[in-house]
Amino acid sequence: MESPLLASPPSSRRSLLLSSVSFFLCLLCASSWGDPRSRSCSEVRQTYGTKGFSLDTAPQTQISGEHLRTCPQDYTCCSSDMEEALLRQSEADFRGAVDLTSQFLLTTFTQRHRKLDEFFRELIDVAEKSMNQMFTKTYGRLYTQNSRVFQELYTELRSYYTGGSVSLDDVLSEFWARLLERMFTLVNPQYQFSEEYLECVSKHSEQLRPFGDVPRRLRLQVSRAFIAARALVQGLATGRDLVGRAAKLTPTPECKRALMRLSYCPLCRGLPSLKPCHSFCRNVMKGCLANQADLDTEWNSFIDSLLQVTEKLQGPFNMELATDSIGVKISEAIMYLQENSVQTSTKVGADWEHWEGSGRGRGAALISEL
């Protein structure tokens, strides 16, 4: 099964949004210097009209600019209505540039989250199906009659992976305890055990070690993989949400005026081909994206953490190997119990006698027989 981990999470780094938006906005501005054509506003009118605005309020020649509120109040090709329209357009251009830049990150996080989530869920499903087929073939009715124990294990593992408030240690401990109760009855079919006796068996499973070292090894492998897988998927979802929120800007009045001066005040001056310098673009973006820039250090640390988790999942915390090993290790544990059933029964008998004190009644009789 091909893992989407081979395409690692997005490593978009320092000031990506700031640099990209600056570059895009500068491209929106004209590409070369131009010369003012006396007092004619024909080129300005043409540029203004291509943006979808009505030319009814656009002067034919330059007029006095005392009415301007954002651009310099010298001779101008912009009426008050034009300046207001271009002020709104500069904000729209800025929002569009931010959306365009953030869309790549948003799409990347969304797609990686979806693919990895589907991949991990499929691994769990395939592992359960594989174990069910193997145990049905190997143990027949003995397995099918007790299959609920195994089904509940996978239900709890899915619950943990999807963010449920369950403890993997508790899930696995409960599984081994329940499996021991069922198996202890199966390997001693000549006896009928009371609920108290079986409770004693499950409570002392760690001391009895009826499955050898298998539970410890399985817990280590499963815990590492599931914790890392859940952390990565949740991290990608968090990154997606952060990018979405960061892209929803509300420019301040100061930002709007700066955007207007950057983008369209040259147009009002009769210089539609005037290109703003790069440092001017960056300074405006720094002001308009100040809140986003403040997240730079934390964002980079967040990306580094995602990359570290990804590396672990590709190595020692491999989710595919962990899910594949569940059925194999459980089978190994069952065989260990079968091979050491006499020793386990003897240990259980001693613990039961200690628990009951005098060992009277049914429990004492079972101990003497075992």
GROMACS .gro file of C-alpha atoms in nm:
model
  370
    1MET     CA    1   0.000   0.000   0.000
    2GLU     CA    2   0.157   0.327  -0.111
    3SER     CA    3   0.182   0.580   0.167
    4PRO     CA    4   0.105   0.948   0.101
    5LEU     CA    5   0.373   1.025   0.359
    6LEU     CA    6   0.621   1.010   0.073
    7ALA     CA    7   0.491   1.355  -0.013
    8SER     CA    8   0.582   1.531   0.310
    9PRO     CA    9   0.367   1.808   0.467
   10PRO     CA   10   0.404   2.157   0.325
   11SER     CA   11   0.726   2.326   0.435
   12SER     CA   12   0.623   2.679   0.341
   13ARG     CA   13   0.867   2.890   0.530
   14ARG     CA   14   0.972   3.240   0.628
   15SER     CA   15   0.742   3.522   0.526
   16LEU     CA   16   0.589   3.328   0.235
   17LEU     CA   17   0.260   3.514   0.250
   18LEU     CA   18   0.429   3.852   0.285
   19SER     CA   19   0.671   3.798  -0.006
   20SER     CA   20   0.417   3.640  -0.237
   21VAL     CA   21   0.153   3.908  -0.185
   22SER     CA   22   0.413   4.182  -0.231
   23PHE     CA   23   0.530   4.030  -0.558
   24PHE     CA   24   0.176   3.978  -0.686
   25LEU     CA   25   0.065   4.330  -0.606
   26CYS     CA   26   0.370   4.480  -0.770
   27LEU     CA   27   0.285   4.280  -1.083
   28LEU     CA   28  -0.061   4.433  -1.073
   29CYS     CA   29   0.098   4.772  -1.097
   30ALA     CA   30   0.243   4.890  -1.426
   31SER     CA   31   0.558   4.734  -1.564
   32SER     CA   32   0.752   5.041  -1.677
   33TRP     CA   33   0.800   5.410  -1.619
   34GLY     CA   34   0.588   5.643  -1.826
   35ASP     CA   35   0.592   6.011  -1.909
   36PRO     CA   36   0.300   6.238  -1.826
   37ARG     CA   37   0.120   6.343  -2.143
   38SER     CA   38   0.075   6.712  -2.073
   39ARG     CA   39  -0.264   6.745  -1.898
   40SER     CA   40  -0.449   6.476  -2.093
   41CYS     CA   41  -0.618   6.195  -1.896
   42SER     CA   42  -0.693   5.973  -2.194
   43GLU     CA   43  -0.460   5.693  -2.084
   44VAL     CA   44  -0.595   5.713  -1.729
   45ARG     CA   45  -0.952   5.692  -1.858
   46GLN     CA   46  -0.862   5.390  -2.068
   47THR     CA   47  -0.702   5.210  -1.773
   48TYR     CA   48  -0.992   5.305  -1.546
   49GLY     CA   49  -1.246   5.179  -1.796
   50THR     CA   50  -1.074   4.841  -1.840
   51LYS     CA   51  -1.139   4.776  -1.470
   52GLY     CA   52  -1.511   4.795  -1.533
   53PHE     CA   53  -1.575   5.147  -1.401
   54SER     CA   54  -1.797   5.402  -1.567
   55LEU     CA   55  -1.614   5.691  -1.734
   56ASP     CA   56  -1.891   5.939  -1.651
   57THR     CA   57  -1.696   6.077  -1.355
   58ALA     CA   58  -1.350   6.051  -1.518
   59PRO     CA   59  -1.205   6.390  -1.627
   60GLN     CA   60  -1.081   6.435  -1.981
   61THR     CA   61  -0.791   6.651  -1.862
   62GLN     CA   62  -0.619   6.704  -1.529
   63ILE     CA   63  -0.803   6.901  -1.265
   64SER     CA   64  -0.703   7.056  -0.936
   65GLY     CA   65  -0.673   6.788  -0.666
   66GLU     CA   66  -0.790   6.968  -0.351
   67HIS     CA   67  -1.079   6.721  -0.327
   68LEU     CA   68  -0.849   6.415  -0.295
   69ARG     CA   69  -0.839   6.250   0.049
   70THR     CA   70  -0.573   5.984   0.000
   71CYS     CA   71  -0.359   6.071  -0.302
   72PRO     CA   72  -0.144   6.387  -0.331
   73GLN     CA   73  -0.355   6.700  -0.382
   74ASP     CA   74  -0.180   6.826  -0.693
   75TYR     CA   75  -0.316   6.818  -1.047
   76THR     CA   76  -0.501   6.492  -1.094
   77CYS     CA   77  -0.698   6.276  -1.334
   78CYS     CA   78  -0.920   6.144  -1.055
   79SER     CA   79  -1.247   6.282  -0.933
   80SER     CA   80  -1.367   6.212  -0.579
   81ASP     CA   81  -1.580   5.926  -0.706
   82MET     CA   82  -1.284   5.779  -0.892
   83GLU     CA   83  -1.062   5.797  -0.585
   84GLU     CA   84  -1.326   5.620  -0.375
   85ALA     CA   85  -1.373   5.352  -0.641
   86LEU     CA   86  -0.999   5.295  -0.674
   87LEU     CA   87  -0.964   5.284  -0.295
   88ARG     CA   88  -1.212   4.996  -0.289
   89GLN     CA   89  -1.038   4.835  -0.585
   90SER     CA   90  -0.699   4.845  -0.416
   91GLU     CA   91  -0.847   4.665  -0.115
   92ALA     CA   92  -1.009   4.408  -0.346
   93ASP     CA   93  -0.676   4.354  -0.525
   94PHE     CA   94  -0.505   4.301  -0.191
   95ARG     CA   95  -0.765   4.051  -0.073
   96GLY     CA   96  -0.740   3.870  -0.405
   97ALA     CA   97  -0.362   3.848  -0.380
   98VAL     CA   98  -0.387   3.710  -0.025
   99ASP     CA   99  -0.652   3.458  -0.131
  100LEU     CA  100  -0.444   3.347  -0.430
  101THR     CA  101  -0.132   3.303  -0.220
  102SER     CA  102  -0.303   3.131   0.071
  103GLN     CA  103  -0.505   2.904  -0.157
  104PHE     CA  104  -0.196   2.696  -0.234
  105LEU     CA  105  -0.126   2.638   0.133
  106LEU     CA  106  -0.491   2.575   0.210
  107THR     CA  107  -0.524   2.324  -0.074
  108THR     CA  108  -0.201   2.150   0.024
  109PHE     CA  109  -0.301   2.106   0.387
  110THR     CA  110  -0.653   1.999   0.293
  111GLN     CA  111  -0.540   1.738   0.041
  112ARG     CA  112  -0.264   1.597   0.262
  113HIS     CA  113  -0.502   1.573   0.557
  114ARG     CA  114  -0.766   1.393   0.351
  115LYS     CA  115  -0.523   1.148   0.190
  116LEU     CA  116  -0.342   1.062   0.513
  117ASP     CA  117  -0.664   1.025   0.707
  118GLU     CA  118  -0.802   0.789   0.443
  119PHE     CA  119  -0.473   0.599   0.439
  120PHE     CA  120  -0.457   0.546   0.816
  121ARG     CA  121  -0.824   0.447   0.838
  122GLU     CA  122  -0.771   0.198   0.558
  123LEU     CA  123  -0.473   0.047   0.739
  124ILE     CA  124  -0.686  -0.017   1.048
  125ASP     CA  125  -0.970  -0.164   0.840
  126VAL     CA  126  -0.736  -0.392   0.642
  127ALA     CA  127  -0.561  -0.508   0.960
  128GLU     CA  128  -0.890  -0.601   1.125
  129LYS     CA  129  -1.015  -0.781   0.815
  130SER     CA  130  -0.686  -0.970   0.779
  131MET     CA  131  -0.687  -1.081   1.141
  132ASN     CA  132  -1.050  -1.187   1.120
  133GLN     CA  133  -0.977  -1.405   0.817
  134MET     CA  134  -0.665  -1.555   0.972
  135PHE     CA  135  -0.828  -1.634   1.308
  136THR     CA  136  -1.144  -1.772   1.147
  137LYS     CA  137  -0.934  -2.009   0.942
  138THR     CA  138  -0.707  -2.106   1.234
  139TYR     CA  139  -0.948  -2.125   1.529
  140GLY     CA  140  -1.288  -2.167   1.363
  141ARG     CA  141  -1.585  -2.152   1.600
  142LEU     CA  142  -1.365  -2.079   1.901
  143TYR     CA  143  -1.280  -1.748   1.738
  144THR     CA  144  -1.621  -1.661   1.598
  145GLN     CA  145  -1.780  -1.723   1.939
  146ASN     CA  146  -1.537  -1.476   2.096
  147SER     CA  147  -1.483  -1.238   1.804
  148ARG     CA  148  -1.647  -0.951   1.988
  149VAL     CA  149  -1.338  -0.915   2.208
  150PHE     CA  150  -1.129  -0.846   1.899
  151GLN     CA  151  -1.389  -0.625   1.733
  152GLU     CA  152  -1.403  -0.404   2.040
  153LEU     CA  153  -1.025  -0.370   2.034
  154TYR     CA  154  -1.035  -0.225   1.684
  155THR     CA  155  -1.334  -0.008   1.772
  156GLU     CA  156  -1.135   0.147   2.055
  157LEU     CA  157  -0.826   0.190   1.837
  158ARG     CA  158  -1.036   0.376   1.581
  159SER     CA  159  -1.183   0.588   1.857
  160TYR     CA  160  -0.837   0.687   1.974
  161TYR     CA  161  -0.715   0.763   1.623
  162THR     CA  162  -1.014   0.987   1.550
  163GLY     CA  163  -0.950   1.193   1.863
  164GLY     CA  164  -1.153   1.008   2.123
  165SER     CA  165  -1.064   1.059   2.489
  166VAL     CA  166  -0.942   0.705   2.539
  167SER     CA  167  -0.608   0.580   2.667
  168LEU     CA  168  -0.419   0.337   2.447
  169ASP     CA  169  -0.266   0.173   2.754
  170ASP     CA  170  -0.612   0.121   2.904
  171VAL     CA  171  -0.750  -0.008   2.573
  172LEU     CA  172  -0.475  -0.267   2.534
  173SER     CA  173  -0.475  -0.366   2.901
  174GLU     CA  174  -0.851  -0.421   2.891
  175PHE     CA  175  -0.816  -0.628   2.574
  176TRP     CA  176  -0.551  -0.858   2.721
  177ALA     CA  177  -0.749  -0.900   3.041
  178ARG     CA  178  -1.065  -0.997   2.854
  179LEU     CA  179  -0.872  -1.225   2.620
  180LEU     CA  180  -0.712  -1.397   2.918
  181GLU     CA  181  -1.052  -1.463   3.075
  182ARG     CA  182  -1.177  -1.623   2.754
  183MET     CA  183  -0.858  -1.815   2.685
  184PHE     CA  184  -0.822  -1.941   3.041
  185THR     CA  185  -1.164  -2.099   3.011
  186LEU     CA  186  -1.081  -2.250   2.672
  187VAL     CA  187  -0.751  -2.408   2.779
  188ASN     CA  188  -0.921  -2.555   3.088
  189PRO     CA  189  -1.247  -2.689   2.937
  190GLN     CA  190  -1.288  -2.951   3.212
  191TYR     CA  191  -1.365  -2.682   3.470
  192GLN     CA  192  -1.631  -2.422   3.527
  193PHE     CA  193  -1.498  -2.103   3.677
  194SER     CA  194  -1.689  -1.850   3.883
  195GLU     CA  195  -1.694  -1.481   3.788
  196GLU     CA  196  -1.481  -1.406   4.095
  197TYR     CA  197  -1.220  -1.656   3.984
  198LEU     CA  198  -1.201  -1.511   3.634
  199GLU     CA  199  -1.183  -1.163   3.784
  200CYS     CA  200  -0.884  -1.278   3.983
  201VAL     CA  201  -0.728  -1.405   3.662
  202SER     CA  202  -0.770  -1.076   3.476
  203LYS     CA  203  -0.663  -0.858   3.768
  204HIS     CA  204  -0.334  -1.042   3.800
  205SER     CA  205  -0.257  -1.069   3.428
  206GLU     CA  206   0.048  -0.840   3.450
  207GLN     CA  207   0.203  -1.047   3.728
  208LEU     CA  208   0.107  -1.377   3.569
  209ARG     CA  209   0.245  -1.279   3.225
  210PRO     CA  210   0.028  -1.547   3.060
  211PHE     CA  211   0.109  -1.406   2.715
  212GLY     CA  212   0.479  -1.365   2.778
  213ASP     CA  213   0.637  -1.042   2.656
  214VAL     CA  214   0.395  -0.997   2.366
  215PRO     CA  215   0.161  -0.741   2.532
  216ARG     CA  216   0.452  -0.512   2.615
  217ARG     CA  217   0.596  -0.528   2.265
  218LEU     CA  218   0.258  -0.473   2.101
  219ARG     CA  219   0.177  -0.180   2.330
  220LEU     CA  220   0.508  -0.012   2.247
  221GLN     CA  221   0.467  -0.051   1.872
  222VAL     CA  222   0.098   0.037   1.855
  223SER     CA  223   0.126   0.333   2.092
  224ARG     CA  224   0.413   0.491   1.901
  225ALA     CA  225   0.243   0.455   1.564
  226PHE     CA  226  -0.108   0.558   1.667
  227ILE     CA  227   0.010   0.858   1.867
  228ALA     CA  228   0.223   0.980   1.577
  229ALA     CA  229  -0.048   0.916   1.317
  230ARG     CA  230  -0.312   1.097   1.518
  231ALA     CA  231  -0.076   1.389   1.586
  232LEU     CA  232   0.008   1.428   1.217
  233VAL     CA  233  -0.352   1.416   1.096
  234GLN     CA  234  -0.466   1.656   1.368
  235GLY     CA  235  -0.170   1.881   1.290
  236LEU     CA  236  -0.260   1.898   0.922
  237ALA     CA  237  -0.619   1.984   1.013
  238THR     CA  238  -0.494   2.256   1.247
  239GLY     CA  239  -0.265   2.396   0.975
  240ARG     CA  240  -0.554   2.401   0.730
  241ASP     CA  241  -0.773   2.591   0.976
  242LEU     CA  242  -0.495   2.837   1.065
  243VAL     CA  243  -0.431   2.922   0.701
  244GLY     CA  244  -0.803   2.968   0.643
  245ARG     CA  245  -0.834   3.207   0.937
  246ALA     CA  246  -0.516   3.397   0.854
  247ALA     CA  247  -0.640   3.461   0.501
  248LYS     CA  248  -0.959   3.629   0.626
  249LEU     CA  249  -0.825   3.981   0.654
  250THR     CA  250  -0.990   4.300   0.768
  251PRO     CA  251  -0.757   4.578   0.647
  252THR     CA  252  -0.729   4.878   0.877
  253PRO     CA  253  -0.797   5.230   0.743
  254GLU     CA  254  -0.422   5.294   0.743
  255CYS     CA  255  -0.366   4.976   0.539
  256LYS     CA  256  -0.635   5.076   0.288
  257ARG     CA  257  -0.479   5.419   0.236
  258ALA     CA  258  -0.133   5.266   0.194
  259LEU     CA  259  -0.268   5.018  -0.061
  260MET     CA  260  -0.427   5.304  -0.254
  261ARG     CA  261  -0.103   5.503  -0.257
  262LEU     CA  262   0.084   5.191  -0.368
  263SER     CA  263  -0.152   5.083  -0.643
  264TYR     CA  264  -0.360   5.367  -0.783
  265CYS     CA  265  -0.233   5.708  -0.675
  266PRO     CA  266   0.010   5.703  -0.972
  267LEU     CA  267  -0.295   5.652  -1.192
  268CYS     CA  268  -0.459   5.960  -1.045
  269ARG     CA  269  -0.142   6.157  -1.111
  270GLY     CA  270  -0.169   6.072  -1.479
  271LEU     CA  271   0.103   5.807  -1.465
  272PRO     CA  272  -0.077   5.473  -1.509
  273SER     CA  273   0.247   5.300  -1.608
  274LEU     CA  274   0.439   5.406  -1.297
  275LYS     CA  275   0.572   5.105  -1.107
  276PRO     CA  276   0.623   5.129  -0.728
  277CYS     CA  277   0.962   5.025  -0.597
  278HIS     CA  278   1.004   4.687  -0.424
  279SER     CA  279   1.085   4.839  -0.083
  280PHE     CA  280   0.760   5.039  -0.096
  281CYS     CA  281   0.567   4.718  -0.169
  282ARG     CA  282   0.727   4.534   0.123
  283ASN     CA  283   0.670   4.819   0.367
  284VAL     CA  284   0.301   4.834   0.278
  285MET     CA  285   0.269   4.456   0.310
  286LYS     CA  286   0.446   4.459   0.646
  287GLY     CA  287   0.190   4.704   0.773
  288CYS     CA  288  -0.113   4.528   0.626
  289LEU     CA  289   0.006   4.179   0.726
  290ALA     CA  290   0.152   4.270   1.064
  291ASN     CA  291  -0.064   4.023   1.256
  292GLN     CA  292   0.026   3.741   1.019
  293ALA     CA  293   0.396   3.829   1.035
  294ASP     CA  294   0.384   3.800   1.415
  295LEU     CA  295   0.299   3.430   1.372
  296ASP     CA  296   0.613   3.363   1.169
  297THR     CA  297   0.822   3.203   1.446
  298GLU     CA  298   0.538   2.991   1.579
  299TRP     CA  299   0.438   2.886   1.228
  300ASN     CA  300   0.789   2.771   1.145
  301SER     CA  301   0.807   2.571   1.469
  302PHE     CA  302   0.471   2.416   1.384
  303ILE     CA  303   0.592   2.311   1.037
  304ASP     CA  304   0.913   2.168   1.186
  305SER     CA  305   0.706   1.959   1.427
  306LEU     CA  306   0.495   1.819   1.144
  307LEU     CA  307   0.808   1.725   0.952
  308GLN     CA  308   0.955   1.550   1.257
  309VAL     CA  309   0.638   1.346   1.308
  310THR     CA  310   0.639   1.255   0.939
  311GLU     CA  311   0.996   1.130   0.962
  312LYS     CA  312   0.908   0.913   1.261
  313LEU     CA  313   0.611   0.762   1.079
  314GLN     CA  314   0.836   0.676   0.789
  315GLY     CA  315   1.080   0.508   1.030
  316PRO     CA  316   1.040   0.353   1.376
  317PHE     CA  317   0.678   0.463   1.426
  318ASN     CA  318   0.555   0.315   1.098
  319MET     CA  319   0.175   0.289   1.109
  320GLU     CA  320   0.149   0.021   0.843
  321LEU     CA  321   0.390  -0.211   1.022
  322ALA     CA  322   0.214  -0.148   1.353
  323THR     CA  323  -0.135  -0.231   1.225
  324ASP     CA  324  -0.008  -0.536   1.037
  325SER     CA  325   0.157  -0.667   1.353
  326ILE     CA  326  -0.157  -0.658   1.571
  327GLY     CA  327  -0.304  -0.987   1.448
  328VAL     CA  328   0.037  -1.155   1.428
  329LYS     CA  329   0.130  -1.062   1.784
  330ILE     CA  330  -0.210  -1.161   1.924
  331SER     CA  331  -0.173  -1.500   1.756
  332GLU     CA  332   0.175  -1.531   1.903
  333ALA     CA  333   0.037  -1.448   2.248
  334ILE     CA  334  -0.238  -1.710   2.218
  335MET     CA  335   0.014  -1.978   2.123
  336TYR     CA  336   0.233  -1.879   2.416
  337LEU     CA  337  -0.060  -1.919   2.655
  338GLN     CA  338  -0.149  -2.258   2.509
  339GLU     CA  339   0.207  -2.382   2.543
  340ASN     CA  340   0.232  -2.259   2.902
  341SER     CA  341  -0.124  -2.322   3.020
  342VAL     CA  342  -0.021  -2.552   3.309
  343GLN     CA  343   0.221  -2.301   3.459
  344THR     CA  344  -0.033  -2.020   3.417
  345SER     CA  345  -0.310  -2.222   3.584
  346THR     CA  346  -0.081  -2.302   3.876
  347LYS     CA  347   0.006  -1.934   3.923
  348VAL     CA  348  -0.361  -1.838   3.905
  349GLY     CA  349  -0.445  -2.098   4.169
  350ALA     CA  350  -0.185  -1.956   4.407
  351ASP     CA  351  -0.313  -1.601   4.355
  352TRP     CA  352  -0.673  -1.714   4.408
  353GLU     CA  353  -0.581  -1.888   4.735
  354HIS     CA  354  -0.403  -1.575   4.856
  355TRP     CA  355  -0.698  -1.357   4.753
  356GLU     CA  356  -0.957  -1.578   4.924
  357GLY     CA  357  -0.753  -1.623   5.240
  358SER     CA  358  -0.864  -1.961   5.364
  359GLY     CA  359  -0.963  -2.077   5.013
  360ARG     CA  360  -1.300  -2.218   5.116
  361GLY     CA  361  -1.570  -2.358   4.891
  362ARG     CA  362  -1.567  -2.383   4.514
  363GLY     CA  363  -1.248  -2.183   4.472
  364ALA     CA  364  -1.047  -2.411   4.701
  365ALA     CA  365  -1.167  -2.718   4.517
  366LEU     CA  366  -1.061  -2.571   4.185
  367ILE     CA  367  -0.720  -2.481   4.319
  368SER     CA  368  -0.653  -2.831   4.444
  369GLU     CA  369  -0.757  -2.977   4.107
  370LEU     CA  370  -0.547  -2.731   3.910
   0.00000   0.00000   0.00000
